[in-house]
Tab-separated table of C-alpha atoms in Angstrom:
chain	number	residue	atom	x	y	z
A	1	MET	CA	127.061	100.774	96.471
A	2	ALA	CA	125.586	97.654	98.109
A	3	GLY	CA	125.022	94.591	96.006
A	4	LYS	CA	127.635	95.542	93.399
A	5	LEU	CA	125.604	98.095	91.471
A	6	LYS	CA	125.964	98.088	87.725
A	7	ASN	CA	127.475	101.019	85.826
A	8	SER	CA	125.477	104.265	85.773
A	9	LEU	CA	125.180	104.375	81.973
A	10	ASN	CA	123.377	101.036	81.903
A	11	LYS	CA	121.051	102.114	84.740
A	12	THR	CA	120.199	105.379	83.024
A	13	THR	CA	119.438	103.571	79.770
A	14	ILE	CA	117.144	101.159	81.593
A	15	LEU	CA	115.311	103.988	83.362
A	16	LEU	CA	114.781	105.889	80.110
A	17	SER	CA	113.461	102.738	78.415
A	18	LEU	CA	111.030	102.036	81.260
A	19	SER	CA	109.883	105.652	81.334
A	20	PHE	CA	109.261	105.665	77.569
A	21	ALA	CA	107.276	102.420	77.790
A	22	LEU	CA	105.231	103.798	80.665
A	23	VAL	CA	104.436	107.071	78.888
A	24	MET	CA	103.420	105.241	75.710
A	25	SER	CA	101.182	102.938	77.747
A	26	ALA	CA	99.504	105.930	79.396
A	27	CYS	CA	98.992	107.642	76.034
A	28	ASN	CA	97.372	104.544	74.525
A	29	SER	CA	95.043	104.145	77.503
A	30	ASN	CA	93.847	107.755	77.153
A	31	LYS	CA	93.039	107.704	73.427
A	32	PRO	CA	89.683	109.382	72.780
A	33	GLY	CA	87.132	106.657	72.238
A	34	ASN	CA	83.800	108.194	73.184
A	35	GLY	CA	85.096	111.740	73.540
A	36	LYS	CA	85.910	111.352	77.240
A	37	ILE	CA	89.346	111.449	78.858
A	38	LYS	CA	90.122	108.567	81.195
A	39	PHE	CA	91.817	109.904	84.316
A	40	PRO	CA	94.660	107.740	85.703
A	41	ASN	CA	94.141	105.793	88.902
A	42	LEU	CA	95.787	107.620	91.829
A	43	SER	CA	95.070	104.914	94.402
A	44	PRO	CA	98.457	103.892	95.907
A	45	LYS	CA	98.433	100.126	95.333
A	46	TYR	CA	102.193	99.908	94.610
A	47	SER	CA	101.946	96.809	92.436
A	48	TYR	CA	105.188	95.887	90.672
A	49	ARG	CA	103.171	95.136	87.512
A	50	ASP	CA	101.157	98.361	87.583
A	51	LYS	CA	102.016	101.071	85.030
A	52	GLU	CA	99.562	103.565	86.528
A	53	PRO	CA	101.090	106.641	88.253
A	54	MET	CA	101.019	104.991	91.691
A	55	GLY	CA	102.284	101.600	90.540
A	56	THR	CA	105.885	100.440	91.106
A	57	TYR	CA	106.636	99.083	87.645
A	58	ILE	CA	109.673	101.346	87.179
A	59	ALA	CA	110.954	100.867	90.746
A	60	TYR	CA	110.782	97.074	90.503
A	61	HIS	CA	112.745	96.905	87.258
A	62	TYR	CA	115.179	99.592	88.374
A	63	VAL	CA	115.928	97.807	91.674
A	64	ASN	CA	116.254	94.585	89.721
A	65	ASN	CA	119.105	96.204	87.799
A	66	LEU	CA	120.714	97.899	90.801
A	67	PHE	CA	122.035	94.589	92.072
A	68	GLN	CA	124.317	92.163	90.317
A	69	ASN	CA	122.000	89.215	91.000
A	70	GLY	CA	118.797	91.210	90.494
A	71	ILE	CA	115.651	90.507	92.521
A	72	ALA	CA	115.749	86.923	93.738
A	73	GLY	CA	111.971	86.429	93.846
A	74	ILE	CA	108.453	87.792	94.290
A	75	LYS	CA	106.849	86.832	97.610
A	76	THR	CA	103.083	86.266	97.579
A	77	LYS	CA	102.615	84.396	100.882
A	78	PRO	CA	102.745	85.383	104.572
A	79	PHE	CA	106.309	85.547	105.854
A	80	SER	CA	105.755	82.687	108.305
A	81	LYS	CA	104.860	80.366	105.405
A	82	GLN	CA	107.758	81.126	103.081
A	83	TRP	CA	110.713	82.375	105.179
A	84	TYR	CA	112.583	79.084	104.700
A	85	GLU	CA	112.631	79.688	100.931
A	86	ASN	CA	114.772	82.803	101.386
A	87	ASP	CA	118.523	83.002	101.295
A	88	LEU	CA	119.220	83.562	104.990
A	89	ASN	CA	122.746	84.870	104.479
A	90	LYS	CA	122.764	88.704	104.318
A	91	SER	CA	119.556	88.932	102.270
A	92	VAL	CA	117.028	91.773	102.064
A	93	TYR	CA	113.231	91.496	102.321
A	94	LEU	CA	111.649	94.544	100.658
A	95	ILE	CA	108.064	95.669	101.380
A	96	VAL	CA	106.469	98.669	99.643
A	97	ALA	CA	102.853	99.274	100.678
A	98	LYS	CA	100.409	101.898	101.866
A	99	ASN	CA	99.897	100.113	105.194
A	100	VAL	CA	101.687	97.063	106.643
A	101	PHE	CA	100.174	94.715	109.230
A	102	PHE	CA	101.653	91.442	110.525
A	103	SER	CA	100.082	88.465	112.226
A	104	LYS	CA	101.824	87.270	115.386
A	105	PRO	CA	103.493	84.297	113.615
A	106	ASP	CA	104.640	86.514	110.732
A	107	LEU	CA	106.059	89.088	113.123
A	108	SER	CA	107.881	86.434	115.141
A	109	TYR	CA	109.526	84.906	112.061
A	110	LEU	CA	110.399	88.327	110.660
A	111	LEU	CA	112.142	89.329	113.896
A	112	ASP	CA	114.131	86.064	113.855
A	113	TYR	CA	115.004	86.611	110.188
A	114	VAL	CA	116.463	90.036	110.910
A	115	SER	CA	118.146	88.950	114.136
A	116	ASN	CA	120.091	86.288	112.193
A	117	GLY	CA	121.891	88.925	110.125
A	118	ASN	CA	119.412	89.909	107.404
A	119	THR	CA	117.659	93.173	106.559
A	120	ALA	CA	113.943	93.995	106.389
A	121	PHE	CA	113.294	97.148	104.355
A	122	ILE	CA	109.724	98.432	104.931
A	123	SER	CA	108.405	101.528	103.161
A	124	ALA	CA	104.834	102.350	104.199
A	125	GLU	CA	102.644	105.202	105.407
A	126	TYR	CA	101.617	103.090	108.400
A	127	ILE	CA	103.708	100.267	109.928
A	128	ASP	CA	102.285	97.707	112.344
A	129	GLN	CA	102.391	99.121	115.871
A	130	GLN	CA	103.348	95.691	117.278
A	131	LEU	CA	106.614	95.792	115.344
A	132	LEU	CA	107.343	99.403	116.329
A	133	ASP	CA	106.615	98.634	119.992
A	134	THR	CA	109.013	95.697	119.865
A	135	LEU	CA	111.755	98.027	118.642
A	136	ASP	CA	110.804	100.832	121.099
A	137	MET	CA	109.912	103.495	118.566
A	138	GLU	CA	106.910	105.452	117.294
A	139	MET	CA	105.683	106.610	113.900
A	140	TYR	CA	103.647	109.694	113.095
A	141	PHE	CA	101.328	109.224	110.132
A	142	ASP	CA	98.607	111.234	108.390
A	143	TYR	CA	95.188	109.904	109.486
A	144	THR	CA	93.485	111.423	106.430
A	145	SER	CA	95.690	109.479	104.032
A	146	PHE	CA	95.586	106.310	106.168
A	147	TYR	CA	91.805	106.085	106.122
A	148	GLY	CA	91.819	106.197	102.331
A	149	PHE	CA	90.228	109.510	101.370
A	150	ASN	CA	90.049	110.129	97.631
A	151	GLU	CA	93.505	111.248	96.454
A	152	TYR	CA	91.871	113.451	93.810
A	153	ARG	CA	90.201	115.582	96.496
A	154	LEU	CA	93.049	115.938	99.001
A	155	GLU	CA	95.098	119.131	98.822
A	156	LYS	CA	98.473	118.693	97.145
A	157	LYS	CA	101.648	120.784	97.044
A	158	ASP	CA	105.296	120.647	96.040
A	159	THR	CA	106.838	118.270	98.573
A	160	TRP	CA	110.231	116.579	98.887
A	161	VAL	CA	112.560	114.257	100.770
A	162	SER	CA	116.320	114.361	101.285
A	163	MET	CA	119.222	112.267	102.557
A	164	VAL	CA	121.180	112.915	105.758
A	165	ASP	CA	124.542	112.115	104.197
A	166	LYS	CA	125.343	115.098	101.966
A	167	LYS	CA	128.226	113.201	100.369
A	168	ILE	CA	125.742	110.778	98.821
A	169	SER	CA	123.164	113.236	97.520
A	170	ASN	CA	125.150	116.523	97.494
A	171	GLY	CA	122.343	118.028	99.566
A	172	LYS	CA	119.821	117.496	96.744
A	173	LYS	CA	116.081	117.459	97.449
A	174	TYR	CA	113.933	114.949	95.590
A	175	GLY	CA	110.312	115.982	95.206
A	176	ILE	CA	107.038	115.978	93.276
A	177	PHE	CA	103.654	117.685	93.389
A	178	TRP	CA	101.712	115.424	95.757
A	179	LEU	CA	100.274	115.084	99.246
A	180	PRO	CA	102.711	116.484	101.854
A	181	PHE	CA	105.403	114.006	102.965
A	182	GLU	CA	104.675	114.402	106.691
A	183	ASN	CA	105.207	110.871	108.056
A	184	TYR	CA	108.191	110.465	110.375
A	185	PHE	CA	109.696	108.310	113.145
A	186	TYR	CA	110.395	109.397	116.714
A	187	GLY	CA	110.913	108.104	120.250
A	188	TYR	CA	113.697	105.732	119.199
A	189	ASP	CA	116.908	104.851	121.002
A	190	SER	CA	119.591	106.896	119.234
A	191	SER	CA	122.286	104.425	120.276
A	192	ALA	CA	120.618	101.630	118.278
A	193	THR	CA	119.062	103.747	115.528
A	194	GLN	CA	120.604	105.635	112.636
A	195	VAL	CA	118.739	108.329	110.690
A	196	PHE	CA	119.249	108.150	106.913
A	197	GLY	CA	116.702	110.605	105.504
A	198	TYR	CA	114.389	113.532	106.226
A	199	ASN	CA	110.995	114.705	105.023
A	200	GLU	CA	110.299	118.304	104.014
A	201	ASN	CA	109.854	119.310	107.674
A	202	GLY	CA	113.281	118.043	108.676
A	203	ARG	CA	111.837	114.981	110.452
A	204	ALA	CA	113.350	111.508	110.210
A	205	ASN	CA	111.410	109.667	107.506
A	206	MET	CA	114.029	106.927	107.006
A	207	VAL	CA	115.779	105.154	109.878
A	208	ALA	CA	117.723	101.939	110.447
A	209	VAL	CA	117.171	100.055	113.718
A	210	ASN	CA	119.608	97.382	114.817
A	211	HIS	CA	118.045	94.092	115.852
A	212	GLY	CA	120.353	91.221	116.733
A	213	ASN	CA	122.866	90.775	113.936
A	214	GLY	CA	120.658	92.478	111.341
A	215	LYS	CA	118.578	95.612	111.043
A	216	PHE	CA	115.197	97.009	110.076
A	217	ILE	CA	115.154	99.928	107.668
A	218	PHE	CA	111.922	101.881	107.993
A	219	HIS	CA	110.859	104.368	105.336
A	220	GLY	CA	107.693	106.427	105.781
A	221	THR	CA	107.259	107.682	102.202
A	222	PRO	CA	106.401	104.793	99.841
A	223	VAL	CA	105.374	107.278	97.136
A	224	VAL	CA	109.064	107.554	96.174
A	225	PHE	CA	108.759	104.042	94.701
A	226	SER	CA	105.860	105.081	92.452
A	227	ASN	CA	106.097	105.560	88.699
A	228	TYR	CA	104.919	109.141	89.169
A	229	PHE	CA	107.852	110.001	91.452
A	230	LEU	CA	110.487	108.229	89.371
A	231	LEU	CA	109.384	109.787	86.077
A	232	LYS	CA	110.616	113.165	87.322
A	233	PRO	CA	114.191	113.670	86.053
A	234	GLY	CA	116.819	112.942	88.678
A	235	ASN	CA	114.511	111.277	91.211
A	236	HIS	CA	115.865	107.826	90.359
A	237	GLU	CA	119.026	108.887	92.220
A	238	TYR	CA	117.015	108.770	95.449
A	239	LEU	CA	116.461	105.030	95.030
A	240	GLU	CA	120.188	104.510	94.540
A	241	ASN	CA	120.893	106.563	97.665
A	242	ILE	CA	118.525	104.684	99.979
A	243	PHE	CA	119.756	101.284	98.801
A	244	SER	CA	123.368	102.336	99.232
A	245	TYR	CA	122.871	101.779	102.978
A	246	LEU	CA	122.413	98.025	102.549
A	247	GLU	CA	125.162	95.682	103.623
A	248	PRO	CA	127.973	95.406	101.041
A	249	GLU	CA	127.645	91.606	101.272
A	250	THR	CA	123.991	91.679	100.166
A	251	LYS	CA	123.402	88.999	97.545
A	252	SER	CA	119.655	88.353	97.492
A	253	VAL	CA	116.795	90.848	97.432
A	254	TYR	CA	113.181	89.662	97.753
A	255	TRP	CA	110.276	91.843	96.611
A	256	ASP	CA	107.115	91.370	98.713
A	257	ASN	CA	103.717	91.408	97.002
A	258	TYR	CA	101.689	89.978	99.900
A	259	TYR	CA	101.565	92.657	102.590
A	260	ARG	CA	100.843	95.236	99.886
A	261	VAL	CA	97.212	94.019	99.794
A	262	ASN	CA	96.851	91.766	102.855
A	263	THR	CA	96.648	92.488	106.562
A	264	GLY	CA	98.982	89.658	107.474
A	265	THR	CA	96.231	87.713	109.221
A	266	GLU	CA	93.054	86.044	108.026
A	267	ASP	CA	91.036	87.015	111.140
A	268	PHE	CA	91.995	90.689	111.081
A	269	SER	CA	89.199	93.077	112.059
A	270	ILE	CA	88.811	96.766	112.676
A	271	SER	CA	88.813	96.108	116.425
A	272	ASP	CA	92.345	94.691	116.097
A	273	PHE	CA	93.546	98.026	114.819
A	274	PHE	CA	91.828	100.010	117.585
A	275	LYS	CA	93.242	97.706	120.262
A	276	LYS	CA	96.737	98.681	119.147
A	277	SER	CA	96.027	102.338	119.903
A	278	PRO	CA	95.310	103.095	123.604
A	279	ALA	CA	93.723	106.422	122.685
A	280	LEU	CA	91.323	105.006	120.086
A	281	TYR	CA	90.182	101.779	121.767
A	282	PRO	CA	88.048	103.426	124.549
A	283	ALA	CA	86.423	105.652	121.931
A	284	PHE	CA	85.675	102.566	119.830
A	285	LEU	CA	84.021	100.831	122.814
A	286	LEU	CA	81.991	103.959	123.600
A	287	LEU	CA	80.790	104.087	119.996
A	288	LEU	CA	79.648	100.455	120.204
A	289	ALA	CA	77.820	101.148	123.475
A	290	LEU	CA	75.996	104.144	121.991
A	291	LEU	CA	75.045	102.050	118.975
A	292	LEU	CA	73.527	99.364	121.226
A	293	VAL	CA	71.551	102.004	123.174
A	294	PHE	CA	70.208	103.437	119.937
A	295	ILE	CA	69.135	99.994	118.713
A	296	ALA	CA	67.439	99.224	122.038
A	297	PHE	CA	65.415	102.448	122.267
A	298	GLY	CA	65.241	103.444	118.633
A	299	GLY	CA	64.036	100.041	117.480
A	300	LYS	CA	60.554	100.540	118.962
A	301	ARG	CA	57.625	101.067	116.626
A	302	LYS	CA	57.285	104.681	115.591
A	303	GLN	CA	54.643	106.712	113.791
A	304	ARG	CA	54.991	106.593	110.040
A	305	PHE	CA	56.872	109.578	108.768
A	306	ILE	CA	54.866	112.167	106.846
A	307	THR	CA	56.462	112.953	103.559
A	308	GLU	CA	57.752	116.485	103.554
A	309	LYS	CA	56.296	118.716	100.880
A	310	ILE	CA	59.166	120.204	98.987
A	311	SER	CA	58.662	123.815	97.981
A	312	PRO	CA	59.500	124.881	94.427
A	313	ALA	CA	63.162	125.609	93.977
A	314	ASN	CA	64.234	129.222	93.680
A	315	THR	CA	66.124	129.156	90.377
A	316	THR	CA	67.357	132.710	90.875
A	317	VAL	CA	69.117	131.693	94.097
A	318	SER	CA	70.619	128.620	92.392
A	319	TYR	CA	71.840	130.760	89.521
A	320	THR	CA	73.408	133.260	91.902
A	321	GLU	CA	75.117	130.501	93.893
A	322	THR	CA	76.494	128.950	90.699
A	323	ILE	CA	77.890	132.254	89.495
A	324	GLY	CA	79.369	132.926	92.947
A	325	ARG	CA	81.124	129.561	93.062
A	326	LEU	CA	82.573	130.066	89.598
A	327	TYR	CA	83.998	133.447	90.589
A	328	LEU	CA	85.396	132.343	93.954
A	329	GLN	CA	86.899	129.074	92.765
A	330	LYS	CA	88.333	130.009	89.362
A	331	LYS	CA	87.733	133.734	88.904
A	332	ASP	CA	87.042	132.997	85.254
A	333	ASN	CA	85.348	136.268	84.285
A	334	ARG	CA	84.803	135.259	80.672
A	335	ASN	CA	83.095	132.014	81.645
A	336	ILE	CA	80.906	133.862	84.159
A	337	SER	CA	79.919	136.531	81.633
A	338	GLN	CA	78.946	133.883	79.042
A	339	LYS	CA	76.683	132.172	81.560
A	340	MET	CA	75.116	135.522	82.510
A	341	ILE	CA	74.378	136.275	78.841
A	342	THR	CA	72.972	132.770	78.300
A	343	TYR	CA	70.736	133.159	81.347
A	344	PHE	CA	69.523	136.582	80.125
A	345	LEU	CA	68.661	135.296	76.638
A	346	GLU	CA	66.761	132.393	78.208
A	347	TYR	CA	64.882	134.948	80.321
A	348	VAL	CA	63.939	136.887	77.158
A	349	ARG	CA	62.689	133.753	75.372
A	350	ASN	CA	60.572	132.612	78.328
A	351	ASN	CA	59.080	136.005	79.206
A	352	TYR	CA	58.791	137.832	75.875
A	353	PHE	CA	58.613	134.844	73.469
A	354	LEU	CA	61.247	136.245	71.104
A	355	ASN	CA	63.741	134.331	68.983
A	356	THR	CA	67.236	135.208	70.291
A	357	LYS	CA	69.169	133.524	67.522
A	358	LEU	CA	69.744	136.779	65.609
A	359	LEU	CA	70.307	139.915	67.704
A	360	ASN	CA	69.717	142.754	65.236
A	361	ASN	CA	67.824	146.045	65.118
A	362	GLU	CA	64.495	144.278	64.530
A	363	PHE	CA	65.071	142.175	67.644
A	364	ALA	CA	65.981	145.285	69.657
A	365	SER	CA	62.820	147.058	68.502
A	366	ALA	CA	60.609	144.076	69.358
A	367	LEU	CA	62.216	143.594	72.764
A	368	SER	CA	61.827	147.296	73.538
A	369	ARG	CA	58.099	147.198	72.728
A	370	LYS	CA	57.410	144.114	74.840
A	371	SER	CA	59.607	144.977	77.829
A	372	GLY	CA	58.987	148.710	78.043
A	373	VAL	CA	62.733	149.413	78.037
A	374	SER	CA	63.841	152.121	75.637
A	375	GLU	CA	65.263	150.911	72.339
A	376	THR	CA	68.448	152.894	72.987
A	377	ASP	CA	69.088	150.991	76.230
A	378	VAL	CA	68.337	147.663	74.532
A	379	ILE	CA	70.808	148.386	71.700
A	380	LYS	CA	73.415	149.498	74.251
A	381	LEU	CA	72.970	146.219	76.153
A	382	MET	CA	73.231	144.175	72.921
A	383	HIS	CA	76.478	145.910	71.956
A	384	LEU	CA	77.908	145.256	75.440
A	385	MET	CA	77.030	141.540	75.234
A	386	GLU	CA	78.547	141.297	71.745
A	387	GLU	CA	81.754	143.035	72.890
A	388	ILE	CA	82.152	140.699	75.858
A	389	SER	CA	81.365	137.571	73.782
A	390	ASP	CA	84.143	138.454	71.303
A	391	ALA	CA	86.728	139.332	73.986
A	392	GLU	CA	89.373	136.779	75.033
A	393	LYS	CA	89.520	138.185	78.572
A	394	VAL	CA	86.921	140.059	80.613
A	395	SER	CA	88.002	142.489	83.312
A	396	ASP	CA	86.291	142.822	86.680
A	397	LEU	CA	84.944	146.259	85.718
A	398	LYS	CA	83.494	144.993	82.425
A	399	LEU	CA	81.889	142.034	84.241
A	400	LEU	CA	80.373	144.409	86.797
A	401	ASP	CA	79.071	146.650	83.992
A	402	LEU	CA	77.371	143.671	82.336
A	403	HIS	CA	75.829	142.587	85.627
A	404	ASN	CA	74.430	146.073	86.375
A	405	ASN	CA	72.927	146.453	82.859
A	406	LEU	CA	71.281	143.014	82.966
A	407	GLN	CA	69.850	143.645	86.421
A	408	ALA	CA	68.549	147.074	85.351
A	409	PHE	CA	66.771	145.531	82.360
A	410	ILE	CA	65.190	142.682	84.365
A	411	LYS	CA	63.980	144.982	87.188
A	412	LYS	CA	62.251	147.311	84.712
């Protein structure tokens, strides 16, 4: 493997140690203090110091031990301002980020760096279109993920990636339960581009593009560098596989921490992004024009709005909607039945002014007198509620029986 990888026993020991430290850190951070559980941060920041699920603490230390000389340095400045500090003889510049943007000077220096025989390894969900255009290729990416929707709310599934070379990975698939790995590269010149890996749809998610005497390695699934991905047994092999494609003469590896959180230019604006996309830029201009028209005509003085009188809320409708959502989303019959019983007892307290703490024969007799329902029917309903309250599971038929009996009582 490139960079004179250390023996597998040592690497496995290191991975286990890092995993144990990470798990212990997560356990300590979730200790019950005020009775609430602190959910981990799922925002993909990919910081090499971050021990959260989407940090790259494990990946950084594991890569550091993959190579004989380790990681040569952490880069915290734009490439144009620190390129001369790098070893320019067969070195690797590694970027792991959600989105990567370059300023024109940074892009120019990066292209020269690669052309002189070095490697730029970029793993991101979105890679600067200027760079892709320079290399005559395109990248498909998920707009929902790019625009930063809450990762807790997005639909997840079992998803995976794989290597092209079956001799390296033995055809193994490396996956986790996460957002679908759908990013891929296309439109490239096959004579200058080599495909190294696929996503779950069989699309090229990892490619190497020759540029001068060096090459760019593009990877569209940065999640594989996260602690969450690497904590799954066997997934660390994927890191070894993707770095096995580096030049055997590789001596220095630099870990970037600048483009992970910066746009690559101080004067970056949203219009810069839209200008890079021919399809989006006209829509952006149209939106601005409509906004100006609205300000011009909508800014005139208008009659003061009359406050709308809000009608009393229909609690019965709200209750029904709540019960419906519970059934459709979770189908938790026992939970639904408990809420129905609670609602019924509240109805009895408010309408018949009876204490519902003790449901005995005296209560049944009193409720029968006040409601006009026969005592036999009241006792039957009480026994049904008691049976359901004590049951671990409630069938659909039993839930329907409870509903019909409660409705029959209320309508009488």
